PDB file of C-alpha atoms and ligand atoms in Angstrom:
ATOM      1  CA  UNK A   1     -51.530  -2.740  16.104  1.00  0.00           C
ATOM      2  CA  UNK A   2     -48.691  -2.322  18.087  1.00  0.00           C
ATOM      3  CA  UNK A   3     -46.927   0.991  18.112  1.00  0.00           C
ATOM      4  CA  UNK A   4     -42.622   0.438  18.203  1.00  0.00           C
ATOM      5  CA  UNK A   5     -40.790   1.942  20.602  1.00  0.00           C
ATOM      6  CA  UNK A   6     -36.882   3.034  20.644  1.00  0.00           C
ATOM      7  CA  UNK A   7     -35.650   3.463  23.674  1.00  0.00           C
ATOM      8  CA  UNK A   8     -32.131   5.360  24.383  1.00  0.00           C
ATOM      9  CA  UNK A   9     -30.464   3.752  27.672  1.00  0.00           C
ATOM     10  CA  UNK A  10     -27.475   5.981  28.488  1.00  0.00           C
ATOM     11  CA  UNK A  11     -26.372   4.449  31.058  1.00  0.00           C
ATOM     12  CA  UNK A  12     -23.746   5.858  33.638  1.00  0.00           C
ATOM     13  CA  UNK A  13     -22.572   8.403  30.625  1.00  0.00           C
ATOM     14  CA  UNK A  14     -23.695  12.071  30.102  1.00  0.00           C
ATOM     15  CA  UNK A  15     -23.005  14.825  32.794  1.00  0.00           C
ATOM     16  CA  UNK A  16     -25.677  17.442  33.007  1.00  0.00           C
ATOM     17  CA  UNK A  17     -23.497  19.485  30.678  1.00  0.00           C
ATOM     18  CA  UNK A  18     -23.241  16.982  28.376  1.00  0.00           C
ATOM     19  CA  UNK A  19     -26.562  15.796  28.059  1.00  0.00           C
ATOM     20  CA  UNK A  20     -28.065  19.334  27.307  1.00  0.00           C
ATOM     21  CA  UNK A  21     -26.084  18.643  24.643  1.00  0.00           C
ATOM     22  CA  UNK A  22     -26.841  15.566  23.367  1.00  0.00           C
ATOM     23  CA  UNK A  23     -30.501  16.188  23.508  1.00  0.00           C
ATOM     24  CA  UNK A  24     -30.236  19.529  21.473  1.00  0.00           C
ATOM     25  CA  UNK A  25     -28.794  17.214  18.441  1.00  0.00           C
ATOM     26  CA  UNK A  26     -31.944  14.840  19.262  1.00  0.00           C
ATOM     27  CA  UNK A  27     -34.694  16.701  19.474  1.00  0.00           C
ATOM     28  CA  UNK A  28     -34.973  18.137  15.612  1.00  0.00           C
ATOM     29  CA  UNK A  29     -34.270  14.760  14.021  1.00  0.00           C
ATOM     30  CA  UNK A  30     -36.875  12.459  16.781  1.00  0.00           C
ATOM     31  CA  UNK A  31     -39.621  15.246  16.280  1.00  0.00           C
ATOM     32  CA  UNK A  32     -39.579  14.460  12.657  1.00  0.00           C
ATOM     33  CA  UNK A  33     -40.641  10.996  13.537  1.00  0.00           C
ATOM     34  CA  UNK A  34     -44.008   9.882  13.178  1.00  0.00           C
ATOM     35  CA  UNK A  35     -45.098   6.837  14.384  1.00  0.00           C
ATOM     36  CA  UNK A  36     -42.501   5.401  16.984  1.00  0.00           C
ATOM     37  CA  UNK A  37     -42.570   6.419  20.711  1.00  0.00           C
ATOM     38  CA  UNK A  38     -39.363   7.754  20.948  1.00  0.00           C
ATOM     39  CA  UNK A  39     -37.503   7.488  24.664  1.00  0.00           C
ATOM     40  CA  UNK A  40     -35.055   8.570  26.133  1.00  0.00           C
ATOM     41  CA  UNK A  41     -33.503   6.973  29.721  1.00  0.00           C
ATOM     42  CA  UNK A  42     -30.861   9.326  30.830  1.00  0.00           C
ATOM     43  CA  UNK A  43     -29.102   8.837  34.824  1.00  0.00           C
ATOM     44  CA  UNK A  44     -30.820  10.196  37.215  1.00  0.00           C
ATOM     45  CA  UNK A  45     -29.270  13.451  37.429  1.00  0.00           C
ATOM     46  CA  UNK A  46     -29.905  14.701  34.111  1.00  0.00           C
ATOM     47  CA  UNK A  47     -33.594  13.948  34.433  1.00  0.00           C
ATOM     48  CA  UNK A  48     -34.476  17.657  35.140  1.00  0.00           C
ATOM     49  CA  UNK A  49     -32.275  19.310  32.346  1.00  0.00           C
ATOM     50  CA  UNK A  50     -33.689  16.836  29.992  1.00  0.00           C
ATOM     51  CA  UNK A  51     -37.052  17.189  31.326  1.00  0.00           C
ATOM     52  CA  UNK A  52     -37.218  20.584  30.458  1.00  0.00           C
ATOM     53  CA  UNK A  53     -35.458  20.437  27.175  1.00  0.00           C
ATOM     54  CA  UNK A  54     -38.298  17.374  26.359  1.00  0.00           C
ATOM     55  CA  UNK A  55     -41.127  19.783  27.260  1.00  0.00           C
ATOM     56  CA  UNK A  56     -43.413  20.514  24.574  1.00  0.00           C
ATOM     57  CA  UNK A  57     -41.871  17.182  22.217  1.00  0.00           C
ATOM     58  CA  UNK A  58     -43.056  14.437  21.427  1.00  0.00           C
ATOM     59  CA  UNK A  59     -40.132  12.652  22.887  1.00  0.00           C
ATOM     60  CA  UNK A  60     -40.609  10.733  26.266  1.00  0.00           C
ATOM     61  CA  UNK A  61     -38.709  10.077  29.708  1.00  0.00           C
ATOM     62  CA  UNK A  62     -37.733   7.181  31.156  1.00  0.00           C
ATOM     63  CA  UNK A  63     -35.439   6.271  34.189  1.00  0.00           C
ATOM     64  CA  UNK A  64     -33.089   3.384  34.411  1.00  0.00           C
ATOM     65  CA  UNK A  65     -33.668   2.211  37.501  1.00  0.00           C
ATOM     66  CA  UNK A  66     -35.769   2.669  40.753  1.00  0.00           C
ATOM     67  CA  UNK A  67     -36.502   1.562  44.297  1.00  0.00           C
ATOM     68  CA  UNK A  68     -39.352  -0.156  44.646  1.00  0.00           C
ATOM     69  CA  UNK A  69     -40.581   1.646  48.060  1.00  0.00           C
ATOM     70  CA  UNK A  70     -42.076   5.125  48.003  1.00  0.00           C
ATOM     71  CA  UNK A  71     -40.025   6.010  50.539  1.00  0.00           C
ATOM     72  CA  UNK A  72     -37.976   5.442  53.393  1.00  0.00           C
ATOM     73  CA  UNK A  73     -34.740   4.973  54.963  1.00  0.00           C
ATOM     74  CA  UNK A  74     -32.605   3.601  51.757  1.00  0.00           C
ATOM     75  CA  UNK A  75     -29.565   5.708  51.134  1.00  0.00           C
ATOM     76  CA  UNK A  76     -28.509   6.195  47.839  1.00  0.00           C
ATOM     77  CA  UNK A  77     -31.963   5.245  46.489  1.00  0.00           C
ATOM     78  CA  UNK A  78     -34.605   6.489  44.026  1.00  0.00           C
ATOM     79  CA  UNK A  79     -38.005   5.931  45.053  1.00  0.00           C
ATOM     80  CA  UNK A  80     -41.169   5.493  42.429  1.00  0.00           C
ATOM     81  CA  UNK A  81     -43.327   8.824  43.729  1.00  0.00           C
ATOM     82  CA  UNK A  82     -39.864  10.821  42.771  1.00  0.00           C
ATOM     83  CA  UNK A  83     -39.628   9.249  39.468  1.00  0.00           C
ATOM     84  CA  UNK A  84     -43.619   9.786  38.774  1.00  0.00           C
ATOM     85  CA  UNK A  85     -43.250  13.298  38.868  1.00  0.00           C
ATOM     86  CA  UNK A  86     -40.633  13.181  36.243  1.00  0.00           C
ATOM     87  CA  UNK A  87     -40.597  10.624  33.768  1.00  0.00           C
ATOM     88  CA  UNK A  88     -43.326   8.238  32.212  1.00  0.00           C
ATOM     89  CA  UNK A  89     -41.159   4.998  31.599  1.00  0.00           C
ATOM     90  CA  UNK A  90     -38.300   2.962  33.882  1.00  0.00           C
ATOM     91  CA  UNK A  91     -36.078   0.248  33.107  1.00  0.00           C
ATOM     92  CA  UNK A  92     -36.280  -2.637  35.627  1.00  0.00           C
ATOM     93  CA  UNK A  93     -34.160  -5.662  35.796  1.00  0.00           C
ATOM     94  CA  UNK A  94     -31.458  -4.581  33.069  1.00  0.00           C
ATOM     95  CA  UNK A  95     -28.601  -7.108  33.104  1.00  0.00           C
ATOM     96  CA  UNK A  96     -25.942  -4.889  34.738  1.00  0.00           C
ATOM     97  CA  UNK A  97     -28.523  -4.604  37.407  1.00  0.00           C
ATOM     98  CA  UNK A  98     -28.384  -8.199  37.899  1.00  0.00           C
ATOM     99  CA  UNK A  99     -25.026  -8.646  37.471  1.00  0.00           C
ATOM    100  CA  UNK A 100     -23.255  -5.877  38.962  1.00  0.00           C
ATOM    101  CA  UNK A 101     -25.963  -5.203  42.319  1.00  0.00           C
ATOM    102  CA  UNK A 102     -27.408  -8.364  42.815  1.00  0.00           C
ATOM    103  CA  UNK A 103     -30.750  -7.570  41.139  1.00  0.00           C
ATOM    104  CA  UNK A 104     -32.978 -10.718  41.389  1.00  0.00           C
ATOM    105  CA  UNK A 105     -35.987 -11.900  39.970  1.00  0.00           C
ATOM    106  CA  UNK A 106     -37.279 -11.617  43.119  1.00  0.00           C
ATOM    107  CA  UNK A 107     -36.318  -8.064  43.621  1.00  0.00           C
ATOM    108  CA  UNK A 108     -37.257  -7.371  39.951  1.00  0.00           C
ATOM    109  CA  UNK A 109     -40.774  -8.225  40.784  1.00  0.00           C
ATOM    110  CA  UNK A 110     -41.321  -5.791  44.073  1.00  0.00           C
ATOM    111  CA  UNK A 111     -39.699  -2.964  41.635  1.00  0.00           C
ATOM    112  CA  UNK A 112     -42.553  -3.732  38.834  1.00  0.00           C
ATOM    113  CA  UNK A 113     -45.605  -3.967  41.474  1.00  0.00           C
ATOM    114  CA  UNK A 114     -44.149  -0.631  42.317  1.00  0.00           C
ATOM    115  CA  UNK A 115     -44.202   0.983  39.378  1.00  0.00           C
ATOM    116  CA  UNK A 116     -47.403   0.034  38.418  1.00  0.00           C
ATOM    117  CA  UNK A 117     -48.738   1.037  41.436  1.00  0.00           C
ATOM    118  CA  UNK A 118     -47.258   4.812  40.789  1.00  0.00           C
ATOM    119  CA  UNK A 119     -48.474   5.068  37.458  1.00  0.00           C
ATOM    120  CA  UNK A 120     -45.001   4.356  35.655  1.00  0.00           C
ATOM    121  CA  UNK A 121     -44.184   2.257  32.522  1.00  0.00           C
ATOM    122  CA  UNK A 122     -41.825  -0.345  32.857  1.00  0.00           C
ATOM    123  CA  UNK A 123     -39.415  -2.004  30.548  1.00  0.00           C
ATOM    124  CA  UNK A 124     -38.711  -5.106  31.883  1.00  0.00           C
ATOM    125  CA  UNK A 125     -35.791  -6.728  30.404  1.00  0.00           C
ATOM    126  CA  UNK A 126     -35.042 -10.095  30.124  1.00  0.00           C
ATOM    127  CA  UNK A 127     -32.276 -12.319  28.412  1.00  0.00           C
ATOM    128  CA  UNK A 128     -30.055 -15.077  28.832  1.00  0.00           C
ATOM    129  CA  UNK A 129     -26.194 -14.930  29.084  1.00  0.00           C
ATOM    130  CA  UNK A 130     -23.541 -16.270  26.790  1.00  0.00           C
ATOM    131  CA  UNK A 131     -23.602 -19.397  29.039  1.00  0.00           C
ATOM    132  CA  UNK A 132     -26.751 -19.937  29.513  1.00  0.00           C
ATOM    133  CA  UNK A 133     -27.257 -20.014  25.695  1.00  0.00           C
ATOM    134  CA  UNK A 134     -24.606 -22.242  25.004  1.00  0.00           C
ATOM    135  CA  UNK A 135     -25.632 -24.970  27.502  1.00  0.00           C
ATOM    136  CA  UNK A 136     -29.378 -24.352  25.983  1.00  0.00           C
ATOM    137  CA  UNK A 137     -30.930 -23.020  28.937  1.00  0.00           C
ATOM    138  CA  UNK A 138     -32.307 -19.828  26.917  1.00  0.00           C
ATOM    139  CA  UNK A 139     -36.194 -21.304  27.592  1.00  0.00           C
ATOM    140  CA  UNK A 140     -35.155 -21.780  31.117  1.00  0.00           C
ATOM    141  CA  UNK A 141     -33.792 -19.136  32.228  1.00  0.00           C
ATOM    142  CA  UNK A 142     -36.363 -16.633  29.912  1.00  0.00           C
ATOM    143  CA  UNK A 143     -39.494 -18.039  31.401  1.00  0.00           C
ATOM    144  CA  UNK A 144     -38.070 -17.941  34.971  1.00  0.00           C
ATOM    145  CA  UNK A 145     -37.642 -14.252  33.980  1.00  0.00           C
ATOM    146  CA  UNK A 146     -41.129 -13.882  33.357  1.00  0.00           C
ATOM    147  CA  UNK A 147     -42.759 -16.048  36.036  1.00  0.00           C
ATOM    148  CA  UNK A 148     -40.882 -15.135  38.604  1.00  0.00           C
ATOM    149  CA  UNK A 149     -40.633 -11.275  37.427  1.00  0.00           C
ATOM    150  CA  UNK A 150     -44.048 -11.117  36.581  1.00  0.00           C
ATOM    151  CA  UNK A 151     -45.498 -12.538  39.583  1.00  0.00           C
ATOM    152  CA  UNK A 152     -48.331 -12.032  41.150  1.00  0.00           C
ATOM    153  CA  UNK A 153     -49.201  -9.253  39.471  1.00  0.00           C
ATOM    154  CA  UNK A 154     -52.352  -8.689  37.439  1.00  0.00           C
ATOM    155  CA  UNK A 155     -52.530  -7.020  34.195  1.00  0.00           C
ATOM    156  CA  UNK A 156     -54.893  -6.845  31.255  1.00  0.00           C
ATOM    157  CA  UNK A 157     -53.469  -3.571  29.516  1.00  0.00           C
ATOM    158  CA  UNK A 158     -51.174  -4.436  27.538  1.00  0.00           C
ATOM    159  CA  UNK A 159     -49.594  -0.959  26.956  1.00  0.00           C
ATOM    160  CA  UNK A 160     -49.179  -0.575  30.377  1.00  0.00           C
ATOM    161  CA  UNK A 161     -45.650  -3.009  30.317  1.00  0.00           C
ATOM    162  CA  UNK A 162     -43.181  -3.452  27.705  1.00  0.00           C
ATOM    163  CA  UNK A 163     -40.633  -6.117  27.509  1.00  0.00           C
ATOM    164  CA  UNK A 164     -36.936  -6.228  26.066  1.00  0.00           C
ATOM    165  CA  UNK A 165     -35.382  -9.106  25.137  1.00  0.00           C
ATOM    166  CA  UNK A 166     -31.697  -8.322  25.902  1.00  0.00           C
ATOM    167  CA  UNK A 167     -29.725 -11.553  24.988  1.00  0.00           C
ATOM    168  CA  UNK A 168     -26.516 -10.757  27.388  1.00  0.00           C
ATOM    169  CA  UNK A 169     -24.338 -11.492  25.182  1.00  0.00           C
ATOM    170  CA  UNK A 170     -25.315  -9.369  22.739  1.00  0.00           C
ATOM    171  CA  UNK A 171     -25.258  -6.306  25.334  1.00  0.00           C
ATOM    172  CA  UNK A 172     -22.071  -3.822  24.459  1.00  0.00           C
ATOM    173  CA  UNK A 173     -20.157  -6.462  22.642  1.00  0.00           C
ATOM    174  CA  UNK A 174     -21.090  -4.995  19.415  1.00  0.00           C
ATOM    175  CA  UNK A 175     -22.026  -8.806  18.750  1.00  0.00           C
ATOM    176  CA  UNK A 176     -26.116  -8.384  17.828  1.00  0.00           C
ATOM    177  CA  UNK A 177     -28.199 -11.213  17.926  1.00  0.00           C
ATOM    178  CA  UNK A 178     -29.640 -12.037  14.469  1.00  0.00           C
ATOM    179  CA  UNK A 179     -33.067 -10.644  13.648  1.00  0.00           C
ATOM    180  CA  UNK A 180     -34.210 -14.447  12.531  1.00  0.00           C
ATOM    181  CA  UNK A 181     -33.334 -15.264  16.310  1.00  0.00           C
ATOM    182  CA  UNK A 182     -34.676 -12.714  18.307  1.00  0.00           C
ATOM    183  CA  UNK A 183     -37.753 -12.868  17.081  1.00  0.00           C
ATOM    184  CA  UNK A 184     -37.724 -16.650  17.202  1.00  0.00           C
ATOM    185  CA  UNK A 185     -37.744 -16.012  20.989  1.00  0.00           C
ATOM    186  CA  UNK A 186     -40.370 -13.486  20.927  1.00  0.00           C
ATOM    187  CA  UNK A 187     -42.336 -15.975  19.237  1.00  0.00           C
ATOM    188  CA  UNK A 188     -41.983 -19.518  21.014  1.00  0.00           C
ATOM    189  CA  UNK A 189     -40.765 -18.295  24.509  1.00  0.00           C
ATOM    190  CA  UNK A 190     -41.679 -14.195  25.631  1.00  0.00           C
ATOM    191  CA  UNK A 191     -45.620 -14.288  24.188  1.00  0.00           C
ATOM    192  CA  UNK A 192     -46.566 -18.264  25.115  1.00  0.00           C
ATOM    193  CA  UNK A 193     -45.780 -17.222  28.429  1.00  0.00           C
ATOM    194  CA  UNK A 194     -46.910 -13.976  28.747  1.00  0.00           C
ATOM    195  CA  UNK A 195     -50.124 -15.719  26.918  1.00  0.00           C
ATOM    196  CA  UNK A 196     -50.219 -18.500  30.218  1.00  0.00           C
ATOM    197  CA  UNK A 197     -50.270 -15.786  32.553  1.00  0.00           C
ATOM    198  CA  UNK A 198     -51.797 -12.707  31.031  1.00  0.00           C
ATOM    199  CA  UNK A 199     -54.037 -13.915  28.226  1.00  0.00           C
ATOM    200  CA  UNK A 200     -53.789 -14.223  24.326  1.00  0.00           C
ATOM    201  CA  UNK A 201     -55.038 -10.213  24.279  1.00  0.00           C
ATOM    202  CA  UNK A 202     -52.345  -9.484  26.446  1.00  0.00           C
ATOM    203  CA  UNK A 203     -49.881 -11.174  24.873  1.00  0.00           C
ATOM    204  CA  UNK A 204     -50.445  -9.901  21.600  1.00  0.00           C
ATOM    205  CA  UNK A 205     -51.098  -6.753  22.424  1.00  0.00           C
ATOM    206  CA  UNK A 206     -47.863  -6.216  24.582  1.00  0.00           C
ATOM    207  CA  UNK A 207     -44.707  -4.530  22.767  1.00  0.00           C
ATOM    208  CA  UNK A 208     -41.243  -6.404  22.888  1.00  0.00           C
ATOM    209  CA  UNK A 209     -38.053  -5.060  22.011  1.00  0.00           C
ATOM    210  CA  UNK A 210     -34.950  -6.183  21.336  1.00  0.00           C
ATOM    211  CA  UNK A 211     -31.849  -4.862  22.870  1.00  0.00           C
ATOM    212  CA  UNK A 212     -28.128  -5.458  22.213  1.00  0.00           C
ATOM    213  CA  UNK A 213     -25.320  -3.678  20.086  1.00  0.00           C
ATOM    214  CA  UNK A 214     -28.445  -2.173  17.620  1.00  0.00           C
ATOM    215  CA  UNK A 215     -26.523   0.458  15.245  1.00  0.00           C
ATOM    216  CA  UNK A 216     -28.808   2.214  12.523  1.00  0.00           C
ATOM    217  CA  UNK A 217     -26.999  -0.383   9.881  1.00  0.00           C
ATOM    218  CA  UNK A 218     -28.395  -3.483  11.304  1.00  0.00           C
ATOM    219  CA  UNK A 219     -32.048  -1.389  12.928  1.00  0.00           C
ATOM    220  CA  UNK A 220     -34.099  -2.828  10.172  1.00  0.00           C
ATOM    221  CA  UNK A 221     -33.016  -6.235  10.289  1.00  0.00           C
ATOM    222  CA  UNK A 222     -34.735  -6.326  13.958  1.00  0.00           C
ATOM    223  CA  UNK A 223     -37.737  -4.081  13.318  1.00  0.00           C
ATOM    224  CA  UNK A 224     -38.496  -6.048  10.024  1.00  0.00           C
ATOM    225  CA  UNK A 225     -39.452  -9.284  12.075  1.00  0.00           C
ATOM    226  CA  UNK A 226     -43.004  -9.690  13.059  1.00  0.00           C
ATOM    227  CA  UNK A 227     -42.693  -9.922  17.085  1.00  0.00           C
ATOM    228  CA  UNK A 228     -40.320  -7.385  17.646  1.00  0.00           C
ATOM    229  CA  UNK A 229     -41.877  -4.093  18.405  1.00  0.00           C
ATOM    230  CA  UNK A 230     -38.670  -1.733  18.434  1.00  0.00           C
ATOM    231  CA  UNK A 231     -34.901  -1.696  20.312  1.00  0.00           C
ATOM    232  CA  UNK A 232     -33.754  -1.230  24.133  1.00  0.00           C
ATOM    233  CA  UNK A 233     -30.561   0.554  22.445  1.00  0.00           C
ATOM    234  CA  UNK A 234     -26.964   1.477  25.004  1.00  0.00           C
ATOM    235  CA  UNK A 235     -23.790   2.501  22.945  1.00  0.00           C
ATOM    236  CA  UNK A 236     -25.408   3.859  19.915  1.00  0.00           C
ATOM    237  CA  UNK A 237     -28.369   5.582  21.727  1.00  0.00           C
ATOM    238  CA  UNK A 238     -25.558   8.271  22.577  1.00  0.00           C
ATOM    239  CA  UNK A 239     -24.812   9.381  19.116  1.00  0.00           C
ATOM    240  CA  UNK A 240     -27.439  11.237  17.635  1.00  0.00           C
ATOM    241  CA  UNK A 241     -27.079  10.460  14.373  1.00  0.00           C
ATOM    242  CA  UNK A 242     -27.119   6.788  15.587  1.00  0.00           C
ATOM    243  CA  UNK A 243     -30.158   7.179  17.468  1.00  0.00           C
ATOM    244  CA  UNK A 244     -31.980   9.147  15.019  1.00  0.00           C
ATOM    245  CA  UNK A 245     -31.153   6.554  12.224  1.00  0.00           C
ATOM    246  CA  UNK A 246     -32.726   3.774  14.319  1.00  0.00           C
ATOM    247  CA  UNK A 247     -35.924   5.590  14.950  1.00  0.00           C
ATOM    248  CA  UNK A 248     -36.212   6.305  11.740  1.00  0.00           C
ATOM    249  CA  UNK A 249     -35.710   2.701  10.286  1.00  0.00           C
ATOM    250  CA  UNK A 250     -38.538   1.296  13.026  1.00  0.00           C
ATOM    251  CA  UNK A 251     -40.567   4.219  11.742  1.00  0.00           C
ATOM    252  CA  UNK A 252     -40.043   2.841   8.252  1.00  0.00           C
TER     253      UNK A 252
HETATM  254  P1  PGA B   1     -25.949  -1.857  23.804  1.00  0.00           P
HETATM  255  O1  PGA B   1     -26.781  -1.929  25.181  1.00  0.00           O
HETATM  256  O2  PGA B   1     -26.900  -1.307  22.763  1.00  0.00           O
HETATM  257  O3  PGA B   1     -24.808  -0.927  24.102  1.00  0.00           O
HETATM  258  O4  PGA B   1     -25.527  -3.242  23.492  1.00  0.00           O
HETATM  259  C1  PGA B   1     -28.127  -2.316  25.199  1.00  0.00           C
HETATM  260  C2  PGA B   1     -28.651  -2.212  26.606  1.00  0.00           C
HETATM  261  O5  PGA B   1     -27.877  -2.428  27.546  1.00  0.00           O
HETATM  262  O6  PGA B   1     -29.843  -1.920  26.818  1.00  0.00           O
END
């Protein structure tokens, strides 16, 4: 049995101020869930305020992005042993991340060692772009993802990673993917190759989410399908109601 997740990416939105405030609207309706980790990646500099505000929930952490050394000269950066202290999940290898600061696979795979290594969750996201799918280089591009992402590295526990399937296309355009489709590449592409490397266990046992332009109207459509184990969600994961309405359909 796999256990769904919804995780809220905020992004580069929410000053401290504002995030107090978002989280008060969250935290009655999320409690109320049963049966769905709920989680929450704010920026950075709301993790304290929201840490405290989380305290005592049932509503998790995560961070959106992190350094992969522990420390050292690298201005600007978040290291792992900061985030450990603070928050249970972290995003790794989001699109903009690749896109906008030159995030590669092989940079993607240093930051997961890492957060293994501290103790932290990561959601590794994966997904092909609007090119890439048309010239059908999807399996390509998703498996280089993976092997390359996933290198090296040796897991067994499969609730120690989670993996979204984030179709780039699909990511703020308020153009989802189908449910039918996404979980068509859970099915054929994510789990055969986490299978290769990890093990049938592993593979089955490992949560995958979908992420891109999930509103509460279309949540169920995704969480119905048999691979996909909850939603990476960005726009609507900063309106409560929003958020709330997709935890409660993957609860359902
Ligand atoms: P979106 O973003 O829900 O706004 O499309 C998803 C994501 O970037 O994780």
């Amino acid at each position: 049995m796999r256990v769904p997740i919804v995780a809220g990416n905020w992004k580069m939105y929410k000053t401290v101020a504002e995030a107090r405030h978002l989280v008060s609207e969250l935290v009655p309706g999320l409690q109320a869930i049963a049966g769905v980790e709920k989680v929450i990646c704010p920026p950075f500099t709301d993790l304290l305020a929201v840490r405290a505000l989380l305290e005592g929930t049932n509503i998790q952490l995560g961070a959106q992005n992190m350094h992969w050394e522990p420390s050292g000269a690298y201005t600007g950066e978040i290291s792992p042993l900061m985030l450990a202290e603070l928050v249970r999940y972290v995003i790794i290898g989001h699109s903009e991340r690749r896109t906008y600061f030159g995030e590669t696979d092989q940079t993607v795979n240093r930051k997961l060692q890492s957060a293994l290594l501290h103790g932290l969750l990561p959601i590794l996201c994966v997904g092909e772009t609007l090119e890439e799918n048309e010239s059908n280089r999807t399996r390509e591009v998703i498996e280089r993802q993976l092997r390359d992402g996933l290198a090296r590295l040796d897991l067994n526990d499969p609730t120690t990673l989670v993996i979204a399937y984030e179709p780039v296309w699909a990511i703020g355009t308020g153009r989802a993917a189908t449910g039918e489709l996404a979980n068509s590449v859970v099915a054929d592409i994510i789990r055969p190759v986490l299978e290769e490397l990890f093990g049938a266990p592993f593979a089955q046992g490992v949560r995958v989410l979908y992420g891109g332009s999930v509103k509460a109207s279309i949540a169920a459509e995704f969480f119905s399908q048999p691979e996909i184990d909850g939603a990476l969600v960005g726009g609507a994961s900063l309106k409560a109601e929003e958020f709330i309405g997709i935890t409660q359909a993957a609860a359902a």
